PDB file of C-alpha atoms in Angstrom:
ATOM      1  CA  MET A 226      -0.002  -0.082   0.064  1.00  0.00           C
ATOM      2  CA  PRO A 227       2.895   2.471   0.844  1.00  0.00           C
ATOM      3  CA  ASP A 228       3.759   2.357  -3.121  1.00  0.00           C
ATOM      4  CA  ILE A 229       0.283   3.067  -3.953  1.00  0.00           C
ATOM      5  CA  PHE A 230       0.219   6.037  -1.919  1.00  0.00           C
ATOM      6  CA  GLY A 231       3.430   7.076  -3.695  1.00  0.00           C
ATOM      7  CA  ILE A 232       1.453   7.470  -6.762  1.00  0.00           C
ATOM      8  CA  THR A 233      -1.746   9.051  -5.642  1.00  0.00           C
ATOM      9  CA  LEU A 234      -0.165  11.266  -2.617  1.00  0.00           C
ATOM     10  CA  PRO A 235       1.727  13.517  -4.985  1.00  0.00           C
ATOM     11  CA  ILE A 236      -1.110  14.213  -7.163  1.00  0.00           C
ATOM     12  CA  PHE A 237      -3.474  15.144  -4.411  1.00  0.00           C
ATOM     13  CA  LEU A 238      -0.625  17.090  -2.785  1.00  0.00           C
ATOM     14  CA  LEU A 239      -0.617  19.320  -5.805  1.00  0.00           C
ATOM     15  CA  VAL A 240      -4.304  19.597  -5.501  1.00  0.00           C
ATOM     16  CA  GLY A 241      -3.737  20.797  -1.872  1.00  0.00           C
ATOM     17  CA  VAL A 242      -1.053  23.369  -2.926  1.00  0.00           C
ATOM     18  CA  GLY A 243      -3.654  24.938  -5.271  1.00  0.00           C
ATOM     19  CA  TYR A 244      -6.197  24.963  -2.530  1.00  0.00           C
ATOM     20  CA  LEU A 245      -3.704  26.453  -0.015  1.00  0.00           C
ATOM     21  CA  ALA A 246      -2.261  28.985  -2.486  1.00  0.00           C
ATOM     22  CA  VAL A 247      -6.004  30.470  -2.738  1.00  0.00           C
ATOM     23  CA  HIS A 248      -6.586  30.177   0.996  1.00  0.00           C
ATOM     24  CA  ILE A 249      -3.623  32.197   1.865  1.00  0.00           C
ATOM     25  CA  ARG A 250      -4.112  34.566  -0.944  1.00  0.00           C
ATOM     26  CA  ILE A 251      -1.095  33.986  -3.058  1.00  0.00           C
ATOM     27  CA  ILE A 252      -3.477  33.602  -5.939  1.00  0.00           C
ATOM     28  CA  ASP A 253      -7.026  34.444  -6.372  1.00  0.00           C
ATOM     29  CA  LYS A 254      -9.976  32.650  -7.990  1.00  0.00           C
ATOM     30  CA  PRO A 255     -10.074  34.778 -11.112  1.00  0.00           C
ATOM     31  CA  GLN A 256      -6.353  34.021 -11.628  1.00  0.00           C
ATOM     32  CA  ILE A 257      -7.251  30.257 -10.969  1.00  0.00           C
ATOM     33  CA  ARG A 258      -9.904  30.430 -13.674  1.00  0.00           C
ATOM     34  CA  GLY A 259      -7.193  31.984 -15.971  1.00  0.00           C
ATOM     35  CA  LEU A 260      -5.051  29.099 -15.320  1.00  0.00           C
ATOM     36  CA  GLY A 261      -7.823  26.781 -16.001  1.00  0.00           C
ATOM     37  CA  VAL A 262      -8.316  28.661 -19.654  1.00  0.00           C
ATOM     38  CA  PHE A 263      -4.432  27.946 -20.233  1.00  0.00           C
ATOM     39  CA  VAL A 264      -4.862  24.199 -19.436  1.00  0.00           C
ATOM     40  CA  ILE A 265      -7.875  23.802 -21.607  1.00  0.00           C
ATOM     41  CA  HIS A 266      -6.923  25.989 -24.553  1.00  0.00           C
ATOM     42  CA  CYS A 267      -3.240  25.398 -24.600  1.00  0.00           C
ATOM     43  CA  ALA A 268      -1.604  22.724 -22.317  1.00  0.00           C
ATOM     44  CA  LEU A 269      -4.112  19.922 -22.862  1.00  0.00           C
ATOM     45  CA  PRO A 270      -4.447  20.564 -26.615  1.00  0.00           C
ATOM     46  CA  ALA A 271      -0.592  20.588 -26.822  1.00  0.00           C
ATOM     47  CA  LEU A 272      -0.452  17.267 -25.004  1.00  0.00           C
ATOM     48  CA  ILE A 273      -2.958  15.786 -27.384  1.00  0.00           C
ATOM     49  CA  VAL A 274      -1.188  17.027 -30.593  1.00  0.00           C
ATOM     50  CA  ARG A 275       2.026  15.699 -29.066  1.00  0.00           C
ATOM     51  CA  ALA A 276       0.753  12.324 -28.625  1.00  0.00           C
ATOM     52  CA  LEU A 277      -1.043  12.020 -31.941  1.00  0.00           C
ATOM     53  CA  VAL A 278       2.110  13.222 -33.947  1.00  0.00           C
ATOM     54  CA  SER A 279       4.601  11.080 -31.919  1.00  0.00           C
ATOM     55  CA  ARG A 280       2.917   7.582 -32.232  1.00  0.00           C
ATOM     56  CA  PRO A 281       1.318   5.676 -35.096  1.00  0.00           C
ATOM     57  CA  LEU A 282      -2.540   6.211 -35.341  1.00  0.00           C
ATOM     58  CA  ASN A 283      -3.370   2.514 -34.993  1.00  0.00           C
ATOM     59  CA  GLU A 284      -1.901   2.590 -31.617  1.00  0.00           C
ATOM     60  CA  ILE A 285      -4.002   5.526 -30.514  1.00  0.00           C
ATOM     61  CA  PHE A 286      -7.456   4.942 -32.093  1.00  0.00           C
ATOM     62  CA  ASN A 287      -8.230   1.688 -30.510  1.00  0.00           C
ATOM     63  CA  PRO A 288     -11.641   0.739 -31.367  1.00  0.00           C
ATOM     64  CA  TYR A 289     -12.017  -1.967 -28.509  1.00  0.00           C
ATOM     65  CA  TYR A 290     -11.145   1.002 -26.057  1.00  0.00           C
ATOM     66  CA  LEU A 291     -13.557   3.353 -27.601  1.00  0.00           C
ATOM     67  CA  LEU A 292     -16.488   0.850 -27.466  1.00  0.00           C
ATOM     68  CA  ALA A 293     -15.723  -0.485 -23.986  1.00  0.00           C
ATOM     69  CA  TYR A 294     -15.202   3.067 -22.271  1.00  0.00           C
ATOM     70  CA  GLY A 295     -18.185   4.520 -24.397  1.00  0.00           C
ATOM     71  CA  LEU A 296     -20.555   1.747 -23.509  1.00  0.00           C
ATOM     72  CA  GLY A 297     -19.530   1.755 -19.911  1.00  0.00           C
ATOM     73  CA  SER A 298     -20.051   5.414 -19.711  1.00  0.00           C
ATOM     74  CA  LEU A 299     -23.269   5.440 -21.585  1.00  0.00           C
ATOM     75  CA  VAL A 300     -24.681   2.645 -19.382  1.00  0.00           C
ATOM     76  CA  VAL A 301     -24.040   4.572 -16.279  1.00  0.00           C
ATOM     77  CA  PHE A 302     -25.462   7.774 -17.937  1.00  0.00           C
ATOM     78  CA  LEU A 303     -28.704   6.011 -18.802  1.00  0.00           C
ATOM     79  CA  ALA A 304     -29.138   4.455 -15.561  1.00  0.00           C
ATOM     80  CA  ALA A 305     -28.574   7.579 -13.362  1.00  0.00           C
ATOM     81  CA  LEU A 306     -30.911   9.459 -15.710  1.00  0.00           C
ATOM     82  CA  PHE A 307     -33.632   6.767 -15.310  1.00  0.00           C
ATOM     83  CA  ILE A 308     -33.140   6.545 -11.408  1.00  0.00           C
ATOM     84  CA  ALA A 309     -33.330  10.580 -11.114  1.00  0.00           C
ATOM     85  CA  ARG A 310     -36.189  10.954 -13.592  1.00  0.00           C
ATOM     86  CA  ARG A 311     -38.243   8.034 -13.216  1.00  0.00           C
ATOM     87  CA  LEU A 312     -37.809   6.800  -9.732  1.00  0.00           C
ATOM     88  CA  GLN A 313     -36.980  10.102  -7.754  1.00  0.00           C
ATOM     89  CA  ARG A 314     -39.121  12.226 -10.105  1.00  0.00           C
ATOM     90  CA  LYS A 315     -36.514  14.996 -10.405  1.00  0.00           C
ATOM     91  CA  PRO A 316     -36.977  17.579 -13.469  1.00  0.00           C
ATOM     92  CA  LEU A 317     -35.241  16.566 -16.669  1.00  0.00           C
ATOM     93  CA  ASP A 318     -32.510  19.194 -16.407  1.00  0.00           C
ATOM     94  CA  ALA A 319     -31.557  18.091 -12.932  1.00  0.00           C
ATOM     95  CA  SER A 320     -31.584  14.491 -13.999  1.00  0.00           C
ATOM     96  CA  ALA A 321     -29.493  15.081 -16.947  1.00  0.00           C
ATOM     97  CA  LEU A 322     -26.750  16.940 -14.707  1.00  0.00           C
ATOM     98  CA  TYR A 323     -27.050  14.042 -12.203  1.00  0.00           C
ATOM     99  CA  ALA A 324     -26.215  11.478 -14.936  1.00  0.00           C
ATOM    100  CA  LEU A 325     -23.525  13.820 -16.356  1.00  0.00           C
ATOM    101  CA  GLY A 326     -21.771  13.798 -12.961  1.00  0.00           C
ATOM    102  CA  MET A 327     -21.761  10.125 -12.590  1.00  0.00           C
ATOM    103  CA  SER A 328     -20.513   9.405 -16.330  1.00  0.00           C
ATOM    104  CA  ALA A 329     -18.071  12.090 -17.350  1.00  0.00           C
ATOM    105  CA  SER A 330     -14.676  11.981 -15.804  1.00  0.00           C
ATOM    106  CA  ASN A 331     -12.112  14.479 -15.347  1.00  0.00           C
ATOM    107  CA  SER A 332      -9.830  12.780 -17.862  1.00  0.00           C
ATOM    108  CA  GLY A 333      -7.486  15.841 -18.263  1.00  0.00           C
ATOM    109  CA  PHE A 334      -6.952  17.245 -14.760  1.00  0.00           C
ATOM    110  CA  ILE A 335      -6.979  14.215 -12.563  1.00  0.00           C
ATOM    111  CA  GLY A 336      -7.409  11.095 -14.746  1.00  0.00           C
ATOM    112  CA  TYR A 337      -4.501  11.714 -16.967  1.00  0.00           C
ATOM    113  CA  PRO A 338      -1.910  12.538 -14.116  1.00  0.00           C
ATOM    114  CA  VAL A 339      -3.045   9.418 -12.048  1.00  0.00           C
ATOM    115  CA  ALA A 340      -2.931   7.084 -15.291  1.00  0.00           C
ATOM    116  CA  ALA A 341       0.456   8.385 -16.516  1.00  0.00           C
ATOM    117  CA  LEU A 342       1.943   7.372 -13.203  1.00  0.00           C
ATOM    118  CA  VAL A 343       0.452   4.003 -13.388  1.00  0.00           C
ATOM    119  CA  VAL A 344       0.796   2.925 -16.809  1.00  0.00           C
ATOM    120  CA  GLY A 345       2.902   5.531 -18.671  1.00  0.00           C
ATOM    121  CA  SER A 346       2.673   6.632 -22.188  1.00  0.00           C
ATOM    122  CA  PRO A 347      -0.647   4.767 -22.991  1.00  0.00           C
ATOM    123  CA  ALA A 348      -2.411   7.373 -20.836  1.00  0.00           C
ATOM    124  CA  VAL A 349      -2.196  10.037 -23.434  1.00  0.00           C
ATOM    125  CA  ALA A 350      -3.744   8.065 -25.998  1.00  0.00           C
ATOM    126  CA  ALA A 351      -6.503   6.903 -23.698  1.00  0.00           C
ATOM    127  CA  MET A 352      -7.012  10.669 -22.657  1.00  0.00           C
ATOM    128  CA  ALA A 353      -7.447  11.687 -26.313  1.00  0.00           C
ATOM    129  CA  LEU A 354     -10.131   8.750 -26.873  1.00  0.00           C
ATOM    130  CA  ASN A 355     -11.765   9.770 -23.496  1.00  0.00           C
ATOM    131  CA  PHE A 356     -12.082  13.279 -24.731  1.00  0.00           C
ATOM    132  CA  LEU A 357     -14.022  12.036 -27.818  1.00  0.00           C
ATOM    133  CA  ILE A 358     -16.496   9.985 -25.770  1.00  0.00           C
ATOM    134  CA  GLU A 359     -16.926  12.859 -23.264  1.00  0.00           C
ATOM    135  CA  ASN A 360     -17.237  15.852 -25.688  1.00  0.00           C
ATOM    136  CA  LEU A 361     -18.967  14.004 -28.463  1.00  0.00           C
ATOM    137  CA  LEU A 362     -21.389  11.650 -26.607  1.00  0.00           C
ATOM    138  CA  VAL A 363     -21.941  12.202 -22.797  1.00  0.00           C
ATOM    139  CA  ILE A 364     -21.671  16.006 -22.431  1.00  0.00           C
ATOM    140  CA  PRO A 365     -23.776  16.795 -25.526  1.00  0.00           C
ATOM    141  CA  ALA A 366     -26.311  14.338 -24.301  1.00  0.00           C
ATOM    142  CA  ALA A 367     -26.589  15.922 -21.056  1.00  0.00           C
ATOM    143  CA  LEU A 368     -26.541  19.491 -22.166  1.00  0.00           C
ATOM    144  CA  THR A 369     -29.238  18.805 -24.983  1.00  0.00           C
ATOM    145  CA  LEU A 370     -31.630  17.240 -22.287  1.00  0.00           C
ATOM    146  CA  ALA A 371     -30.962  19.947 -19.839  1.00  0.00           C
ATOM    147  CA  GLU A 372     -31.561  22.650 -22.524  1.00  0.00           C
ATOM    148  CA  VAL A 373     -34.808  20.974 -23.754  1.00  0.00           C
ATOM    149  CA  SER A 374     -36.060  21.093 -20.317  1.00  0.00           C
ATOM    150  CA  SER A 375     -35.102  24.632 -19.398  1.00  0.00           C
ATOM    151  CA  GLN A 376     -36.033  26.202 -22.926  1.00  0.00           C
ATOM    152  CA  ARG A 377     -39.504  24.384 -23.274  1.00  0.00           C
ATOM    153  CA  GLY A 378     -40.306  26.736 -26.322  1.00  0.00           C
ATOM    154  CA  ALA A 379     -37.051  25.496 -28.249  1.00  0.00           C
ATOM    155  CA  SER A 380     -37.105  22.395 -30.441  1.00  0.00           C
ATOM    156  CA  THR A 381     -34.797  19.496 -29.918  1.00  0.00           C
ATOM    157  CA  ARG A 382     -33.252  20.315 -33.432  1.00  0.00           C
ATOM    158  CA  VAL A 383     -32.510  23.779 -32.456  1.00  0.00           C
ATOM    159  CA  VAL A 384     -30.738  22.783 -29.285  1.00  0.00           C
ATOM    160  CA  LEU A 385     -28.768  20.351 -31.050  1.00  0.00           C
ATOM    161  CA  ILE A 386     -27.496  22.376 -33.770  1.00  0.00           C
ATOM    162  CA  ARG A 387     -26.541  24.900 -30.981  1.00  0.00           C
ATOM    163  CA  THR A 388     -24.789  22.165 -29.180  1.00  0.00           C
ATOM    164  CA  ILE A 389     -22.873  21.024 -32.156  1.00  0.00           C
ATOM    165  CA  ARG A 390     -21.639  24.668 -32.955  1.00  0.00           C
ATOM    166  CA  GLN A 391     -20.228  24.673 -29.560  1.00  0.00           C
ATOM    167  CA  LEU A 392     -18.550  21.535 -29.753  1.00  0.00           C
ATOM    168  CA  LEU A 393     -16.778  22.657 -32.961  1.00  0.00           C
ATOM    169  CA  LYS A 394     -15.229  25.614 -31.165  1.00  0.00           C
ATOM    170  CA  ASN A 395     -13.895  22.975 -28.375  1.00  0.00           C
ATOM    171  CA  PRO A 396     -10.195  23.347 -28.196  1.00  0.00           C
ATOM    172  CA  ILE A 397      -9.873  19.756 -27.262  1.00  0.00           C
ATOM    173  CA  ILE A 398     -11.736  18.689 -30.429  1.00  0.00           C
ATOM    174  CA  ILE A 399      -9.770  21.051 -32.715  1.00  0.00           C
ATOM    175  CA  ALA A 400      -6.556  19.524 -31.198  1.00  0.00           C
ATOM    176  CA  ILE A 401      -7.719  15.897 -31.825  1.00  0.00           C
ATOM    177  CA  LEU A 402      -8.571  17.104 -35.474  1.00  0.00           C
ATOM    178  CA  VAL A 403      -5.312  18.852 -36.112  1.00  0.00           C
ATOM    179  CA  GLY A 404      -3.227  16.089 -34.579  1.00  0.00           C
ATOM    180  CA  THR A 405      -4.888  13.375 -36.679  1.00  0.00           C
ATOM    181  CA  THR A 406      -4.644  15.328 -39.618  1.00  0.00           C
ATOM    182  CA  LEU A 407      -0.872  15.642 -39.186  1.00  0.00           C
ATOM    183  CA  ALA A 408      -0.501  12.107 -38.319  1.00  0.00           C
ATOM    184  CA  LEU A 409      -2.474  10.993 -41.586  1.00  0.00           C
ATOM    185  CA  SER A 410      -0.327  13.478 -43.771  1.00  0.00           C
ATOM    186  CA  GLY A 411       2.887  12.189 -42.552  1.00  0.00           C
ATOM    187  CA  LEU A 412       4.168  15.613 -42.184  1.00  0.00           C
ATOM    188  CA  SER A 413       6.729  16.446 -39.519  1.00  0.00           C
ATOM    189  CA  LEU A 414       6.465  19.625 -37.469  1.00  0.00           C
ATOM    190  CA  PRO A 415       9.526  21.850 -37.463  1.00  0.00           C
ATOM    191  CA  ALA A 416      11.654  21.019 -34.503  1.00  0.00           C
ATOM    192  CA  PRO A 417      11.256  24.596 -32.741  1.00  0.00           C
ATOM    193  CA  LEU A 418       7.329  24.228 -32.999  1.00  0.00           C
ATOM    194  CA  PHE A 419       7.473  20.631 -31.723  1.00  0.00           C
ATOM    195  CA  ARG A 420       9.719  21.820 -28.790  1.00  0.00           C
ATOM    196  CA  ALA A 421       7.282  24.552 -27.994  1.00  0.00           C
ATOM    197  CA  ILE A 422       4.321  21.997 -28.180  1.00  0.00           C
ATOM    198  CA  ASP A 423       6.301  19.788 -25.800  1.00  0.00           C
ATOM    199  CA  MET A 424       6.802  22.435 -23.213  1.00  0.00           C
ATOM    200  CA  LEU A 425       3.142  23.154 -23.283  1.00  0.00           C
ATOM    201  CA  ALA A 426       2.387  19.505 -23.013  1.00  0.00           C
ATOM    202  CA  THR A 427       4.647  19.087 -20.025  1.00  0.00           C
ATOM    203  CA  ALA A 428       2.866  22.056 -18.021  1.00  0.00           C
ATOM    204  CA  ALA A 429      -0.596  20.191 -18.607  1.00  0.00           C
ATOM    205  CA  ALA A 430      -0.685  17.640 -15.543  1.00  0.00           C
ATOM    206  CA  PRO A 431       0.751  19.898 -12.617  1.00  0.00           C
ATOM    207  CA  THR A 432      -0.991  22.981 -13.696  1.00  0.00           C
ATOM    208  CA  ALA A 433      -4.302  21.105 -14.032  1.00  0.00           C
ATOM    209  CA  LEU A 434      -4.072  19.822 -10.392  1.00  0.00           C
ATOM    210  CA  PHE A 435      -3.314  23.032  -8.872  1.00  0.00           C
ATOM    211  CA  VAL A 436      -6.185  24.396 -10.824  1.00  0.00           C
ATOM    212  CA  ILE A 437      -8.317  21.790  -9.288  1.00  0.00           C
ATOM    213  CA  GLY A 438      -7.227  22.578  -5.782  1.00  0.00           C
ATOM    214  CA  GLY A 439      -7.807  26.346  -6.304  1.00  0.00           C
ATOM    215  CA  THR A 440     -11.177  25.567  -7.585  1.00  0.00           C
ATOM    216  CA  LEU A 441     -12.305  23.640  -4.592  1.00  0.00           C
ATOM    217  CA  TYR A 442     -11.533  26.391  -2.267  1.00  0.00           C
ATOM    218  CA  GLY A 443     -14.618  28.056  -0.825  1.00  0.00           C
ATOM    219  CA  LEU A 444     -17.078  25.157  -1.964  1.00  0.00           C
ATOM    220  CA  LYS A 445     -19.460  23.881   0.785  1.00  0.00           C
ATOM    221  CA  ALA A 446     -21.418  20.713   1.089  1.00  0.00           C
ATOM    222  CA  ARG A 447     -24.037  21.462   3.679  1.00  0.00           C
ATOM    223  CA  GLY A 448     -27.450  20.096   3.728  1.00  0.00           C
ATOM    224  CA  MET A 449     -27.174  18.037   0.458  1.00  0.00           C
ATOM    225  CA  ALA A 450     -25.654  14.979   1.691  1.00  0.00           C
ATOM    226  CA  GLY A 451     -28.190  12.552  -0.001  1.00  0.00           C
ATOM    227  CA  ASP A 452     -27.976  13.843  -3.403  1.00  0.00           C
ATOM    228  CA  VAL A 453     -24.171  14.469  -3.271  1.00  0.00           C
ATOM    229  CA  THR A 454     -23.474  10.892  -1.960  1.00  0.00           C
ATOM    230  CA  GLN A 455     -25.662   9.627  -4.848  1.00  0.00           C
ATOM    231  CA  ILE A 456     -23.647  11.347  -7.460  1.00  0.00           C
ATOM    232  CA  ALA A 457     -20.385  10.618  -5.850  1.00  0.00           C
ATOM    233  CA  ILE A 458     -21.046   6.845  -5.555  1.00  0.00           C
ATOM    234  CA  GLY A 459     -22.189   6.643  -9.043  1.00  0.00           C
ATOM    235  CA  LYS A 460     -18.907   8.506 -10.268  1.00  0.00           C
ATOM    236  CA  LEU A 461     -16.418   6.717  -8.035  1.00  0.00           C
ATOM    237  CA  ILE A 462     -17.862   3.197  -8.057  1.00  0.00           C
ATOM    238  CA  ALA A 463     -20.531   2.629 -10.607  1.00  0.00           C
ATOM    239  CA  HIS A 464     -18.677   4.294 -13.437  1.00  0.00           C
ATOM    240  CA  PRO A 465     -15.362   2.281 -13.097  1.00  0.00           C
ATOM    241  CA  LEU A 466     -17.295  -0.915 -12.480  1.00  0.00           C
ATOM    242  CA  ALA A 467     -19.405  -0.323 -15.677  1.00  0.00           C
ATOM    243  CA  VAL A 468     -16.323   0.390 -17.809  1.00  0.00           C
ATOM    244  CA  LEU A 469     -14.546  -2.779 -16.312  1.00  0.00           C
ATOM    245  CA  LEU A 470     -17.633  -4.964 -17.006  1.00  0.00           C
ATOM    246  CA  ALA A 471     -17.746  -3.502 -20.796  1.00  0.00           C
ATOM    247  CA  PHE A 472     -13.965  -4.335 -21.332  1.00  0.00           C
ATOM    248  CA  LEU A 473     -14.521  -7.954 -19.739  1.00  0.00           C
ATOM    249  CA  ALA A 474     -17.636  -8.356 -22.429  1.00  0.00           C
ATOM    250  CA  LEU A 475     -15.178  -7.570 -25.400  1.00  0.00           C
ATOM    251  CA  PRO A 476     -13.647 -10.640 -27.174  1.00  0.00           C
ATOM    252  CA  THR A 477      -9.983  -8.994 -27.013  1.00  0.00           C
ATOM    253  CA  ILE A 478      -8.830  -7.550 -24.036  1.00  0.00           C
ATOM    254  CA  ASP A 479      -5.805  -5.244 -23.721  1.00  0.00           C
ATOM    255  CA  PRO A 480      -4.686  -5.526 -20.061  1.00  0.00           C
ATOM    256  CA  VAL A 481      -2.899  -2.101 -20.440  1.00  0.00           C
ATOM    257  CA  LEU A 482      -5.726  -0.324 -22.058  1.00  0.00           C
ATOM    258  CA  MET A 483      -8.356  -1.958 -19.675  1.00  0.00           C
ATOM    259  CA  THR A 484      -6.276  -0.656 -16.628  1.00  0.00           C
ATOM    260  CA  THR A 485      -6.075   2.724 -18.153  1.00  0.00           C
ATOM    261  CA  GLY A 486      -9.766   2.937 -18.847  1.00  0.00           C
ATOM    262  CA  ILE A 487     -10.730   1.835 -15.306  1.00  0.00           C
ATOM    263  CA  LEU A 488      -8.359   4.558 -13.787  1.00  0.00           C
ATOM    264  CA  PHE A 489      -9.784   7.214 -15.930  1.00  0.00           C
ATOM    265  CA  ALA A 490     -13.328   6.134 -15.028  1.00  0.00           C
ATOM    266  CA  SER A 491     -12.384   6.224 -11.424  1.00  0.00           C
ATOM    267  CA  ALA A 492     -11.543   9.966 -11.452  1.00  0.00           C
ATOM    268  CA  PRO A 493     -14.044  12.573 -10.163  1.00  0.00           C
ATOM    269  CA  MET A 494     -16.428  14.476 -12.467  1.00  0.00           C
ATOM    270  CA  ILE A 495     -15.397  17.171 -14.996  1.00  0.00           C
ATOM    271  CA  SER A 496     -14.169  20.347 -13.310  1.00  0.00           C
ATOM    272  CA  VAL A 497     -16.738  22.545 -15.171  1.00  0.00           C
ATOM    273  CA  TYR A 498     -19.542  20.438 -13.568  1.00  0.00           C
ATOM    274  CA  PRO A 499     -20.525  23.507 -11.214  1.00  0.00           C
ATOM    275  CA  ILE A 500     -20.524  25.752 -14.159  1.00  0.00           C
ATOM    276  CA  PHE A 501     -23.037  23.584 -15.861  1.00  0.00           C
ATOM    277  CA  GLY A 502     -24.853  23.358 -12.780  1.00  0.00           C
ATOM    278  CA  GLN A 503     -25.242  27.184 -12.224  1.00  0.00           C
ATOM    279  CA  ARG A 504     -26.668  27.433 -15.844  1.00  0.00           C
ATOM    280  CA  TYR A 505     -29.629  25.355 -14.667  1.00  0.00           C
ATOM    281  CA  GLY A 506     -30.132  26.549 -10.956  1.00  0.00           C
ATOM    282  CA  LEU A 507     -28.129  23.518  -9.533  1.00  0.00           C
ATOM    283  CA  GLY A 508     -24.823  25.412  -8.701  1.00  0.00           C
ATOM    284  CA  GLU A 509     -24.709  24.594  -4.962  1.00  0.00           C
ATOM    285  CA  ILE A 510     -25.294  20.872  -5.387  1.00  0.00           C
ATOM    286  CA  THR A 511     -22.723  20.479  -8.331  1.00  0.00           C
ATOM    287  CA  ALA A 512     -20.231  22.500  -6.511  1.00  0.00           C
ATOM    288  CA  ALA A 513     -20.538  20.440  -3.341  1.00  0.00           C
ATOM    289  CA  THR A 514     -20.595  17.154  -5.281  1.00  0.00           C
ATOM    290  CA  LEU A 515     -17.380  18.165  -7.072  1.00  0.00           C
ATOM    291  CA  MET A 516     -15.566  18.815  -3.809  1.00  0.00           C
ATOM    292  CA  VAL A 517     -16.780  15.740  -1.956  1.00  0.00           C
ATOM    293  CA  THR A 518     -15.915  13.552  -4.995  1.00  0.00           C
ATOM    294  CA  THR A 519     -12.535  15.078  -5.556  1.00  0.00           C
ATOM    295  CA  LEU A 520     -11.583  14.556  -1.762  1.00  0.00           C
ATOM    296  CA  ALA A 521     -12.840  11.011  -1.758  1.00  0.00           C
ATOM    297  CA  ALA A 522     -11.270  10.119  -4.916  1.00  0.00           C
ATOM    298  CA  PHE A 523      -7.851   9.982  -3.111  1.00  0.00           C
ATOM    299  CA  LEU A 524      -9.009   6.937  -1.083  1.00  0.00           C
ATOM    300  CA  THR A 525     -10.984   5.388  -3.893  1.00  0.00           C
ATOM    301  CA  ILE A 526      -8.364   5.871  -6.571  1.00  0.00           C
ATOM    302  CA  SER A 527      -5.704   4.454  -4.226  1.00  0.00           C
ATOM    303  CA  LEU A 528      -8.004   1.657  -3.424  1.00  0.00           C
ATOM    304  CA  MET A 529      -8.622   1.065  -7.242  1.00  0.00           C
ATOM    305  CA  ILE A 530      -4.788   1.088  -7.915  1.00  0.00           C
ATOM    306  CA  TRP A 531      -4.477  -1.631  -5.171  1.00  0.00           C
ATOM    307  CA  LEU A 532      -7.324  -3.761  -6.479  1.00  0.00           C
ATOM    308  CA  LEU A 533      -5.683  -3.553 -10.082  1.00  0.00           C
ATOM    309  CA  GLN A 534      -2.246  -4.586  -8.709  1.00  0.00           C
ATOM    310  CA  THR A 535      -3.720  -7.685  -6.950  1.00  0.00           C
ATOM    311  CA  SER A 536      -5.408  -8.885 -10.072  1.00  0.00           C
ATOM    312  CA  SER A 537      -3.460 -10.832 -12.903  1.00  0.00           C
ATOM    313  CA  LEU A 538      -5.978  -9.326 -15.495  1.00  0.00           C
ATOM    314  CA  PHE A 539      -4.413  -5.871 -15.197  1.00  0.00           C
ATOM    315  CA  VAL A 540      -1.075  -4.125 -15.607  1.00  0.00           C
ATOM    316  CA  VAL A 541      -0.007  -1.496 -13.099  1.00  0.00           C
ATOM    317  CA  SER A 542       3.762  -0.642 -13.054  1.00  0.00           C
TER     318      SER A 542
END
């Protein structure tokens, strides 16, 4: 177990540094948001482009991984939506946000740093594939349902078109398209440009963890224990379990990719979850859930790594 904490503790120490930096006013919330913009628009896209131009595409775009991770995420999304909407009688926008919280991992800010320490370079390729699933499937589905609920006068078609337009402006999607185009063309980036991209990519993981810590400062989780616990259990337990079962259902299993997928699924929900929540009047519960889930993830991810280490099906370095 000490060697497992050797993997997870540095990650959550960086989260703690970000929290402490805001607490003692070395940096303030608007500056944290600025760093978050840097990570989303510069560092993570650079990381994706670097991965796509540095390895053969057939090593990155693995259809089995896309199918397993996508299927596991979709099953959790639909199950969470059914429970919240049909069994608990929550509004459609709230149900969609609950489903989003349980099925969309923070792949860039927490999932990638954890997976990179555990499995190494395959984590970058898996992150790019996760971004495709999250940005083209899970997030659009949740936001479309929430928009249809909150704007009852708008047609589903109009909402879908608006969502697609937003996706086309997403820097992560643009980076995947650019990196894939470069890889398919066989063109090599000029050495100075590649070094600049490499430097940006190297900054992605530590800056992302620092941003998560700063974002958590000031969030509260009082009076919402039931809903927060429901979403947290769905994200930290149900999501990785569903991804595991999806991998096991496939005829061909790559132990490294399966390990990587489970680790990504074990991460807390996306960091912009409270921003989506505010848009639909659920700011408090989504912020509280992000805080509780991120803190609990230190223990659940550590436990997950230990379970993976003890099983012969998985590869943990």
